[in-house]
Coordinates of C-alpha atoms in Angstrom, one line a residue:
M977 CA -37.1 -0.7 -100.0
R978 CA -38.4 2.6 -100.3
S979 CA -42.0 3.4 -99.5
G980 CA -43.4 6.9 -99.7
A981 CA -46.9 8.5 -99.6
N982 CA -46.9 9.3 -103.3
D983 CA -45.9 5.9 -104.3
L984 CA -47.3 5.2 -107.9
S985 CA -46.8 1.5 -107.7
R986 CA -50.1 1.1 -105.6
Y987 CA -52.2 2.5 -108.8
S988 CA -50.4 0.6 -111.5
I989 CA -52.0 -1.9 -113.9
F990 CA -50.7 -4.8 -112.2
P991 CA -50.2 -3.5 -108.5
Q992 CA -48.0 -5.5 -106.2
I993 CA -50.4 -7.0 -103.2
S994 CA -48.1 -6.3 -100.6
K995 CA -48.4 -2.6 -101.4
W996 CA -52.2 -2.7 -100.3
F997 CA -51.5 -4.3 -96.8
E998 CA -48.3 -2.7 -95.8
S999 CA -48.5 0.0 -93.0
K1000 CA -48.9 3.5 -93.7
P1001 CA -46.3 6.1 -93.0
K1002 CA -46.7 8.1 -90.0
P1003 CA -48.6 11.3 -90.2
Y1004 CA -45.7 13.2 -88.9
V1005 CA -43.6 12.1 -91.8
G1006 CA -45.7 14.1 -94.4
D1007 CA -44.7 13.3 -97.8
A1008 CA -41.2 12.6 -97.1
P1009 CA -40.0 9.2 -98.4
V1010 CA -39.7 6.3 -95.9
I1011 CA -37.1 3.6 -95.9
K1012 CA -38.8 0.5 -94.9
L1013 CA -36.9 -2.5 -93.5
S1014 CA -38.7 -5.8 -93.3
K1015 CA -35.8 -7.5 -91.5
G1016 CA -34.7 -7.5 -88.2
Y1017 CA -35.7 -8.0 -84.7
N1018 CA -36.7 -6.0 -81.5
L1019 CA -35.8 -7.8 -78.2
H1020 CA -38.3 -6.7 -75.7
L1021 CA -36.6 -6.9 -72.4
A1022 CA -37.5 -5.6 -69.0
G1023 CA -35.8 -3.0 -67.4
A1024 CA -36.4 0.1 -69.9
P1025 CA -35.2 3.4 -68.5
E1026 CA -37.9 5.3 -67.0
K1027 CA -38.5 9.0 -67.8
E1028 CA -37.1 10.2 -64.4
T1029 CA -33.6 11.6 -63.8
L1030 CA -31.8 9.8 -61.1
Q1031 CA -30.0 12.0 -58.5
R1032 CA -26.7 10.3 -58.6
T1033 CA -23.1 11.9 -59.7
A1034 CA -19.7 10.1 -60.0
S1035 CA -16.5 12.0 -58.5
R1036 CA -14.0 10.1 -60.8
Y1037 CA -13.9 9.8 -64.5
A1038 CA -11.5 8.0 -66.8
V1039 CA -10.5 8.4 -70.5
N1040 CA -9.8 4.9 -71.8
A1041 CA -7.3 4.7 -74.6
T1042 CA -8.4 1.3 -75.6
D1043 CA -11.5 2.7 -76.7
F1044 CA -9.9 4.0 -79.5
R1045 CA -9.0 2.1 -82.9
G1046 CA -6.2 2.5 -84.9
I1047 CA -4.0 4.9 -82.5
A1048 CA -0.3 3.9 -81.6
P1049 CA -0.3 1.2 -79.1
I1050 CA 1.3 3.1 -76.5
P1051 CA -0.1 7.1 -76.7
K1052 CA 2.1 9.7 -75.2
V1053 CA 0.9 11.0 -71.8
V1054 CA 1.2 14.6 -71.0
V1055 CA 0.0 14.5 -67.5
T1056 CA 1.5 13.2 -64.0
V1057 CA -0.3 12.1 -61.0
G1058 CA -1.4 15.0 -59.0
Q1059 CA -1.5 17.5 -61.8
E1060 CA -4.4 19.5 -61.9
V1061 CA -6.3 19.9 -65.4
A1062 CA -9.3 21.6 -66.6
A1063 CA -12.0 20.1 -69.2
G1064 CA -10.5 20.1 -72.5
D1065 CA -6.9 20.0 -71.2
A1066 CA -4.6 17.3 -73.0
L1067 CA -4.3 14.1 -71.3
F1068 CA -2.4 12.2 -73.9
F1069 CA -1.9 12.0 -77.7
D1070 CA -1.5 9.6 -80.3
K1071 CA 2.3 9.6 -81.3
N1072 CA 1.1 9.2 -85.1
L1073 CA -1.1 12.0 -85.1
P1074 CA 0.3 14.3 -82.4
E1075 CA -2.4 17.1 -83.3
V1076 CA -5.2 15.0 -82.2
I1077 CA -5.3 15.2 -78.4
F1078 CA -7.5 13.0 -76.0
A1079 CA -9.1 15.8 -73.7
A1080 CA -10.3 15.5 -70.0
P1081 CA -13.8 15.3 -69.8
V1082 CA -13.9 16.9 -66.4
S1083 CA -11.4 19.4 -64.2
G1084 CA -9.9 18.2 -61.3
E1085 CA -6.7 16.3 -60.1
V1086 CA -5.0 13.1 -62.2
I1087 CA -5.1 10.4 -59.7
E1088 CA -4.4 7.4 -61.7
V1089 CA -2.2 6.7 -64.9
N1090 CA -2.8 3.0 -65.3
R1091 CA -0.8 0.8 -67.9
G1092 CA -1.5 -2.6 -69.5
D1093 CA 0.9 -5.0 -71.3
K1094 CA 4.1 -3.4 -72.4
R1095 CA 3.3 -0.3 -70.4
A1096 CA 0.8 0.6 -73.0
I1097 CA -1.5 3.2 -71.4
T1098 CA -5.2 1.8 -70.4
T1099 CA -6.8 4.7 -68.3
V1100 CA -6.0 8.2 -67.2
V1101 CA -8.3 8.8 -64.2
I1102 CA -9.2 12.3 -62.8
L1103 CA -10.7 13.2 -59.4
A1104 CA -13.3 15.8 -60.5
D1105 CA -13.8 19.2 -59.0
K1106 CA -17.3 19.8 -57.5
T1107 CA -17.7 22.9 -60.1
I1108 CA -16.3 22.3 -63.4
R1109 CA -13.8 24.3 -64.9
Y1110 CA -13.3 24.5 -68.6
N1111 CA -9.9 25.3 -70.8
Q1112 CA -11.3 28.3 -72.4
F1113 CA -10.3 28.4 -76.2
L1114 CA -10.8 31.7 -78.3
P1115 CA -14.1 32.4 -80.0
F1116 CA -14.0 30.8 -83.9
E1117 CA -15.4 32.5 -87.0
L1118 CA -16.7 29.6 -88.9
A1119 CA -18.1 31.4 -91.9
S1120 CA -14.6 33.0 -92.4
A1121 CA -12.3 29.9 -91.7
D1122 CA -11.1 27.3 -94.1
R1123 CA -11.0 23.4 -93.9
N1124 CA -7.8 23.2 -92.4
Q1125 CA -8.0 26.0 -89.4
I1126 CA -11.7 24.1 -88.7
V1127 CA -9.7 20.7 -88.2
K1128 CA -7.0 22.5 -86.2
Y1129 CA -9.7 24.1 -84.0
I1130 CA -11.6 20.7 -83.3
C1131 CA -8.3 19.0 -82.4
E1132 CA -7.2 21.5 -79.9
G1133 CA -10.8 21.3 -78.5
G1134 CA -10.1 17.5 -78.1
V1135 CA -13.4 16.6 -80.0
W1136 CA -11.6 15.2 -82.9
P1137 CA -11.5 11.5 -81.0
M1138 CA -15.3 11.6 -81.4
I1139 CA -15.2 11.6 -85.3
I1140 CA -15.2 7.7 -86.2
E1141 CA -14.4 6.9 -89.9
R1142 CA -15.5 3.5 -91.7
P1143 CA -14.6 1.4 -92.9
F1144 CA -12.6 0.0 -90.0
G1145 CA -14.2 2.3 -87.3
T1146 CA -11.1 4.3 -86.7
L1147 CA -10.3 8.0 -85.9
A1148 CA -11.0 10.0 -88.9
D1149 CA -8.2 11.1 -91.1
L1150 CA -7.3 14.7 -90.7
H1151 CA -6.1 15.0 -94.2
R1152 CA -8.8 13.6 -96.3
A1153 CA -12.4 14.8 -96.4
P1154 CA -14.9 12.0 -96.3
D1155 CA -17.3 11.1 -98.9
N1156 CA -20.3 12.0 -96.5
I1157 CA -21.2 12.3 -93.0
F1158 CA -23.7 10.1 -91.2
I1159 CA -25.6 10.6 -87.9
S1160 CA -28.4 8.5 -86.8
T1161 CA -30.8 10.3 -84.3
F1162 CA -32.2 7.0 -82.9
D1163 CA -30.9 4.0 -81.3
S1164 CA -33.2 0.7 -81.8
A1165 CA -30.7 -1.5 -79.6
P1166 CA -32.3 -3.3 -76.6
L1167 CA -33.3 -0.9 -73.9
A1168 CA -31.4 2.0 -75.7
P1169 CA -31.8 5.7 -74.4
D1170 CA -34.4 7.8 -76.1
A1171 CA -32.7 10.3 -77.9
N1172 CA -35.3 12.5 -77.6
I1173 CA -34.7 12.7 -74.0
I1174 CA -30.9 12.9 -74.3
C1175 CA -31.1 15.9 -76.8
S1176 CA -33.8 17.9 -75.1
G1177 CA -33.0 21.6 -75.3
K1178 CA -29.6 21.0 -77.3
G1179 CA -31.3 22.3 -80.7
A1180 CA -28.4 25.3 -81.0
E1181 CA -25.6 22.9 -80.3
L1182 CA -26.8 20.3 -82.7
Q1183 CA -27.4 22.9 -85.3
K1184 CA -23.8 24.1 -84.9
G1185 CA -22.4 20.9 -85.1
I1186 CA -24.1 20.1 -88.3
D1187 CA -22.8 23.5 -89.7
V1188 CA -19.2 22.5 -88.9
L1189 CA -19.7 19.2 -90.6
N1190 CA -20.7 20.6 -93.8
R1191 CA -17.5 22.6 -94.0
L1192 CA -15.5 19.3 -93.4
T1193 CA -16.9 17.3 -96.6
G1194 CA -17.5 17.7 -100.0
G1195 CA -20.5 15.4 -100.1
K1196 CA -23.5 15.7 -97.8
V1197 CA -24.3 15.5 -94.0
H1198 CA -27.2 12.6 -93.7
I1199 CA -29.3 12.3 -90.8
G1200 CA -31.6 9.3 -90.0
L1201 CA -35.0 9.7 -88.5
N1202 CA -37.2 7.2 -86.7
A1203 CA -40.4 6.8 -88.4
S1204 CA -41.3 3.7 -86.3
Q1205 CA -42.5 5.5 -83.2
T1206 CA -46.2 6.7 -82.5
E1207 CA -45.0 10.2 -81.8
S1208 CA -42.5 12.4 -84.3
P1209 CA -39.0 12.9 -83.4
A1210 CA -38.1 15.6 -81.2
A1211 CA -38.1 19.3 -83.0
E1212 CA -34.5 19.3 -82.2
F1213 CA -34.0 16.8 -85.0
T1214 CA -36.7 17.5 -87.5
Q1215 CA -35.9 21.1 -87.5
L1216 CA -32.3 20.8 -88.3
T1217 CA -31.1 22.4 -91.5
G1218 CA -28.0 21.8 -93.8
A1219 CA -28.5 18.2 -93.7
E1220 CA -30.5 15.6 -95.8
K1221 CA -32.9 13.8 -93.6
H1222 CA -33.9 10.2 -94.1
W1223 CA -37.0 8.4 -92.5
F1224 CA -36.5 4.8 -91.5
D1225 CA -39.3 2.3 -90.3
G1226 CA -38.1 -1.2 -89.1
K1227 CA -36.8 -3.3 -86.4
H1228 CA -33.5 -3.3 -84.7
P1229 CA -30.7 -2.5 -86.1
A1230 CA -32.8 0.2 -88.3
G1231 CA -31.2 2.6 -85.8
N1232 CA -27.6 1.8 -86.6
V1233 CA -25.6 4.3 -88.6
G1234 CA -24.1 1.4 -90.5
V1235 CA -27.5 0.1 -91.7
Q1236 CA -28.4 3.6 -92.7
I1237 CA -25.5 4.3 -94.6
H1238 CA -26.4 1.0 -96.7
H1239 CA -29.6 2.4 -97.5
I1240 CA -28.7 6.0 -98.3
D1241 CA -25.2 5.7 -100.0
P1242 CA -23.2 2.7 -99.4
I1243 CA -19.3 2.8 -98.9
K1244 CA -17.7 2.0 -102.1
K1245 CA -14.3 0.5 -102.4
G1246 CA -11.9 3.2 -101.4
G1247 CA -14.5 5.4 -100.1
R1248 CA -14.5 6.8 -96.5
V1249 CA -17.3 8.4 -94.7
W1250 CA -17.5 9.7 -90.9
T1251 CA -20.0 9.2 -88.3
L1252 CA -21.0 10.8 -84.8
G1253 CA -23.3 9.9 -82.3
V1254 CA -26.0 12.6 -81.2
Q1255 CA -24.3 13.6 -77.9
E1256 CA -20.7 13.8 -79.7
L1257 CA -22.4 16.3 -82.0
I1258 CA -23.6 18.1 -79.3
T1259 CA -20.1 18.4 -78.0
L1260 CA -18.7 19.5 -81.4
G1261 CA -21.3 22.3 -81.5
A1262 CA -20.6 23.5 -78.0
L1263 CA -17.0 23.9 -78.8
F1264 CA -17.7 26.2 -81.6
L1265 CA -20.6 28.1 -79.6
R1266 CA -18.9 28.5 -76.2
G1267 CA -15.3 27.5 -77.1
R1268 CA -15.3 24.9 -74.5
H1269 CA -14.7 21.0 -74.3
E1270 CA -18.3 20.0 -72.7
A1271 CA -18.2 16.3 -72.6
D1272 CA -21.7 16.3 -70.9
R1273 CA -23.6 13.1 -71.1
M1274 CA -27.1 12.0 -70.6
V1275 CA -27.0 8.1 -69.6
A1276 CA -29.6 5.5 -69.2
I1277 CA -29.3 2.9 -66.5
C1278 CA -31.3 0.0 -67.5
G1279 CA -31.8 -3.7 -67.3
S1280 CA -33.9 -6.0 -65.1
S1281 CA -31.1 -6.5 -62.6
F1282 CA -31.3 -2.6 -61.4
D1283 CA -33.6 -1.5 -58.4
K1284 CA -34.3 1.5 -60.1
N1285 CA -34.0 2.6 -63.7
G1286 CA -34.0 6.1 -65.6
Y1287 CA -31.6 8.8 -66.8
L1288 CA -28.6 10.7 -65.3
S1289 CA -26.8 13.3 -66.1
T1290 CA -22.7 12.8 -65.9
Y1291 CA -19.7 13.3 -68.2
V1292 CA -17.7 11.0 -70.3
G1293 CA -15.9 8.3 -68.6
A1294 CA -17.9 8.4 -65.4
S1295 CA -17.2 5.7 -62.6
L1296 CA -19.7 2.9 -63.1
G1297 CA -19.7 1.9 -59.4
E1298 CA -20.7 5.5 -58.5
L1299 CA -23.2 5.7 -61.2
I1300 CA -25.0 2.5 -60.3
A1301 CA -24.3 2.7 -56.7
D1302 CA -25.6 -0.3 -54.7
S1303 CA -28.8 -0.7 -57.3
T1304 CA -27.9 -3.9 -58.5
K1305 CA -29.1 -7.3 -57.4
P1306 CA -26.9 -10.2 -56.5
N1307 CA -25.3 -12.4 -59.1
S1308 CA -25.5 -9.6 -61.9
R1309 CA -23.5 -8.7 -64.7
I1310 CA -22.9 -4.7 -65.6
I1311 CA -22.5 -3.9 -69.0
S1312 CA -21.1 -0.5 -70.5
G1313 CA -23.6 -0.3 -73.7
D1314 CA -26.4 -2.7 -74.8
V1315 CA -26.6 -6.5 -74.3
L1316 CA -25.7 -7.2 -77.8
S1317 CA -22.8 -5.3 -78.4
G1318 CA -21.8 -3.7 -75.1
R1319 CA -18.7 -4.6 -73.0
Q1320 CA -18.8 -6.7 -69.6
D1321 CA -17.4 -4.5 -66.9
S1322 CA -17.4 -4.2 -63.2
K1323 CA -18.1 -1.5 -60.5
D1324 CA -14.4 -0.7 -60.7
G1325 CA -14.6 0.2 -64.4
Y1326 CA -15.5 3.4 -66.3
L1327 CA -18.3 4.3 -68.8
H1328 CA -16.6 3.7 -72.2
Y1329 CA -16.0 6.8 -74.3
F1330 CA -18.9 6.3 -76.7
D1331 CA -21.4 4.7 -74.4
D1332 CA -24.7 6.3 -73.1
Q1333 CA -26.1 3.4 -71.7
V1334 CA -25.4 1.0 -68.6
T1335 CA -27.1 -2.3 -68.4
S1336 CA -27.4 -4.9 -65.9
I1337 CA -28.8 -8.2 -66.2
E1338 CA -28.4 -11.6 -64.4
E1339 CA -25.5 -13.7 -64.5
G1340 CA -26.6 -17.1 -66.2
N1341 CA -24.0 -19.4 -64.4
Q1342 CA -26.7 -21.9 -63.5
V1343 CA -27.4 -25.0 -65.5
T1344 CA -30.8 -25.9 -66.4
L1345 CA -31.1 -29.8 -66.4
F1346 CA -32.4 -31.0 -69.9
G1347 CA -33.0 -27.3 -70.7
W1348 CA -32.9 -28.1 -74.3
A1349 CA -35.9 -30.1 -74.0
V1350 CA -38.1 -28.1 -71.8
P1351 CA -40.0 -25.3 -73.1
R1352 CA -39.0 -22.1 -71.4
I1353 CA -39.7 -18.4 -71.7
L1354 CA -36.6 -17.0 -73.3
P1355 CA -35.8 -14.0 -75.4
S1356 CA -35.3 -15.5 -78.7
V1357 CA -35.8 -14.9 -82.5
S1358 CA -37.1 -18.4 -82.8
G1359 CA -40.7 -19.0 -84.0
M1360 CA -41.2 -21.8 -81.9
L1361 CA -43.6 -22.0 -78.9
P1362 CA -44.0 -20.5 -76.4
N1363 CA -42.3 -17.6 -77.5
K1364 CA -44.6 -17.0 -80.7
I1365 CA -47.6 -16.6 -79.1
L1366 CA -46.6 -14.5 -76.4
G1367 CA -45.9 -11.3 -78.6
D1368 CA -44.4 -8.5 -77.1
I1369 CA -43.8 -9.8 -73.6
Q1370 CA -40.7 -8.5 -71.7
Y1371 CA -38.3 -10.9 -70.9
E1372 CA -35.9 -10.7 -68.0
P1373 CA -32.9 -12.2 -69.6
N1374 CA -29.6 -13.7 -68.1
T1375 CA -26.2 -14.1 -69.8
N1376 CA -26.6 -17.8 -70.6
T1377 CA -26.1 -18.7 -74.3
N1378 CA -28.0 -21.7 -73.9
G1379 CA -25.7 -23.5 -76.0
E1380 CA -21.9 -23.8 -76.9
P1381 CA -19.9 -23.3 -80.1
R1382 CA -20.8 -26.1 -82.7
A1383 CA -20.6 -26.6 -86.6
F1384 CA -20.9 -23.4 -88.4
V1385 CA -23.9 -24.4 -90.3
M1386 CA -26.0 -22.7 -92.8
T1387 CA -29.4 -21.8 -91.5
G1388 CA -30.3 -18.6 -93.0
Q1389 CA -30.9 -16.6 -89.7
Y1390 CA -28.3 -14.0 -90.3
E1391 CA -30.1 -13.1 -93.4
E1392 CA -33.2 -12.4 -91.3
M1393 CA -31.6 -10.4 -89.0
L1394 CA -29.5 -8.0 -91.1
P1395 CA -31.5 -5.4 -93.2
M1396 CA -28.7 -5.0 -95.7
N1397 CA -28.0 -6.5 -98.9
I1398 CA -25.0 -8.8 -97.8
F1399 CA -24.7 -12.2 -97.2
P1400 CA -23.4 -12.3 -93.6
Q1401 CA -22.9 -16.2 -93.6
Q1402 CA -20.7 -16.3 -96.7
L1403 CA -18.8 -13.2 -95.4
M1404 CA -18.1 -14.8 -91.9
K1405 CA -16.6 -17.8 -93.8
A1406 CA -14.6 -15.8 -96.2
I1407 CA -13.0 -14.2 -93.1
L1408 CA -12.4 -17.3 -91.3
T1409 CA -10.5 -18.7 -94.4
K1410 CA -8.8 -15.2 -95.2
D1411 CA -9.9 -14.9 -98.5
I1412 CA -9.7 -10.9 -98.7
D1413 CA -11.0 -10.5 -102.3
R1414 CA -14.1 -12.4 -101.2
M1415 CA -14.7 -10.5 -97.9
E1416 CA -14.2 -7.2 -100.2
G1417 CA -16.5 -8.5 -102.6
L1418 CA -19.4 -9.6 -99.9
G1419 CA -19.3 -6.0 -98.6
I1420 CA -17.1 -6.5 -95.5
Q1421 CA -16.3 -2.6 -95.6
E1422 CA -20.0 -1.6 -95.0
L1423 CA -19.9 -3.3 -91.5
A1424 CA -19.1 -2.8 -88.0
E1425 CA -19.7 -4.9 -85.0
E1426 CA -22.7 -3.4 -83.8
D1427 CA -24.4 -4.2 -87.2
I1428 CA -24.0 -8.0 -86.8
A1429 CA -24.4 -8.2 -83.1
L1430 CA -28.1 -9.3 -83.5
C1431 CA -27.0 -12.2 -85.9
E1432 CA -24.6 -13.2 -83.1
F1433 CA -27.4 -13.3 -80.6
A1434 CA -29.7 -15.4 -83.2
C1435 CA -26.9 -17.7 -84.2
T1436 CA -27.4 -21.8 -83.7
S1437 CA -23.9 -22.2 -84.4
K1438 CA -22.9 -19.9 -81.3
Q1439 CA -20.3 -18.3 -83.3
P1440 CA -18.4 -15.1 -82.1
L1441 CA -19.3 -13.2 -85.1
Q1442 CA -18.5 -9.6 -83.8
S1443 CA -15.1 -10.8 -83.2
I1444 CA -14.7 -12.8 -86.3
L1445 CA -15.7 -9.5 -88.2
R1446 CA -13.2 -7.4 -86.5
D1447 CA -10.4 -9.9 -87.3
G1448 CA -11.4 -9.4 -91.0
L1449 CA -11.7 -5.7 -90.8
N1450 CA -7.8 -6.0 -89.3
M1451 CA -6.7 -8.2 -92.1
L1452 CA -8.6 -5.9 -94.7
K1453 CA -6.8 -2.6 -93.3
E1454 CA -3.5 -4.5 -93.2
E1455 CA -3.6 -5.2 -96.9
S1456 CA -5.1 -1.8 -97.8

């Protein structure tokens, strides 16, 4: 539903009553139209990152090959243990797309090349130099270059893996221009980092990134802006040029780029769009501004199990154990990402490639006797007491799902959590029955795991919806 300051439906002969009671757009939006999303849910959890920079650093960094979908099972490693690399040097490449290199985020010595099943590469680990050295690329004249030259420069700079193609969430196709490119400038997931903080002072890199993307698509570059907050988004976002701006007002998952694509220009059958995160866009812009692969990341340390929360400056793939030090409470779970769609990890693990958030919450490995019958204060989308009367209280969650898988019943819960014109429950059942035509008809190509993570949290039947969706996308990709 679109709502703008000049919405004439308020003044028609038969005005809609709801129009008179809906919230007014924020002053900073001006006369721009706002896409209001009435569905969704904000999980208010304790442990939000404070606006403070934590003085921690990591010495070890890893690029994890399993973070990328669609590449060959066993990528070709081009470094050996003991070899010195500069930031931007190739670590491995996809055998199906040898032009696309996966670059070192930092300079230093390669200390591990780890393999998994069937000797597939899992991680390449680097012991970082104290002062980062960069592989310096030649200056690039964007204005006079053609598309092929731009694509080649991005590949050589190791930035191509940061561009994701939908549907399927794979690496972007080198040889096919996308219909459009989408960037969300805010994250509405629980305890998500504030993009205004992580992109502060990066306006030049963001603008250059937009300029580059405009040369890669015959369509438009779209950016999603947050119209839900009291304060305006940072000038680094609002002053961008060359991109079509869209304001979104709503609860989570309003910040998901998939939801924004659905309301701006949905993916059509056979269509392809690209997406980038804002920090990946900064890396792209830095490559064209300074000729370097700058994989800096501002990461939020958050969750109720940390002694101290805040932001820290690091690089892609930092060691989780060094980032969080000894600040977690006993019996805690470490998550790379957010609590809804992140991945469980350990202090021996590394920040996943696209993550800018490390969350820690209590392990829910304790059974509450007759827990189903005892009123408790739990994070829940249910309107039952006492949650309903507590409003925006901040919960200290644990990992207990408070139930186990049961019959997949129709409840209507998913539809209340997903602000898209999609029937998620029917879609999940179509995937389970491997009905490809029905899956396509119900819009599977518009979804990624993060879009239905909230549905999975709310699910009475405790179904692993994100896993089911991935199975469906893999089936559809094999058929296409």
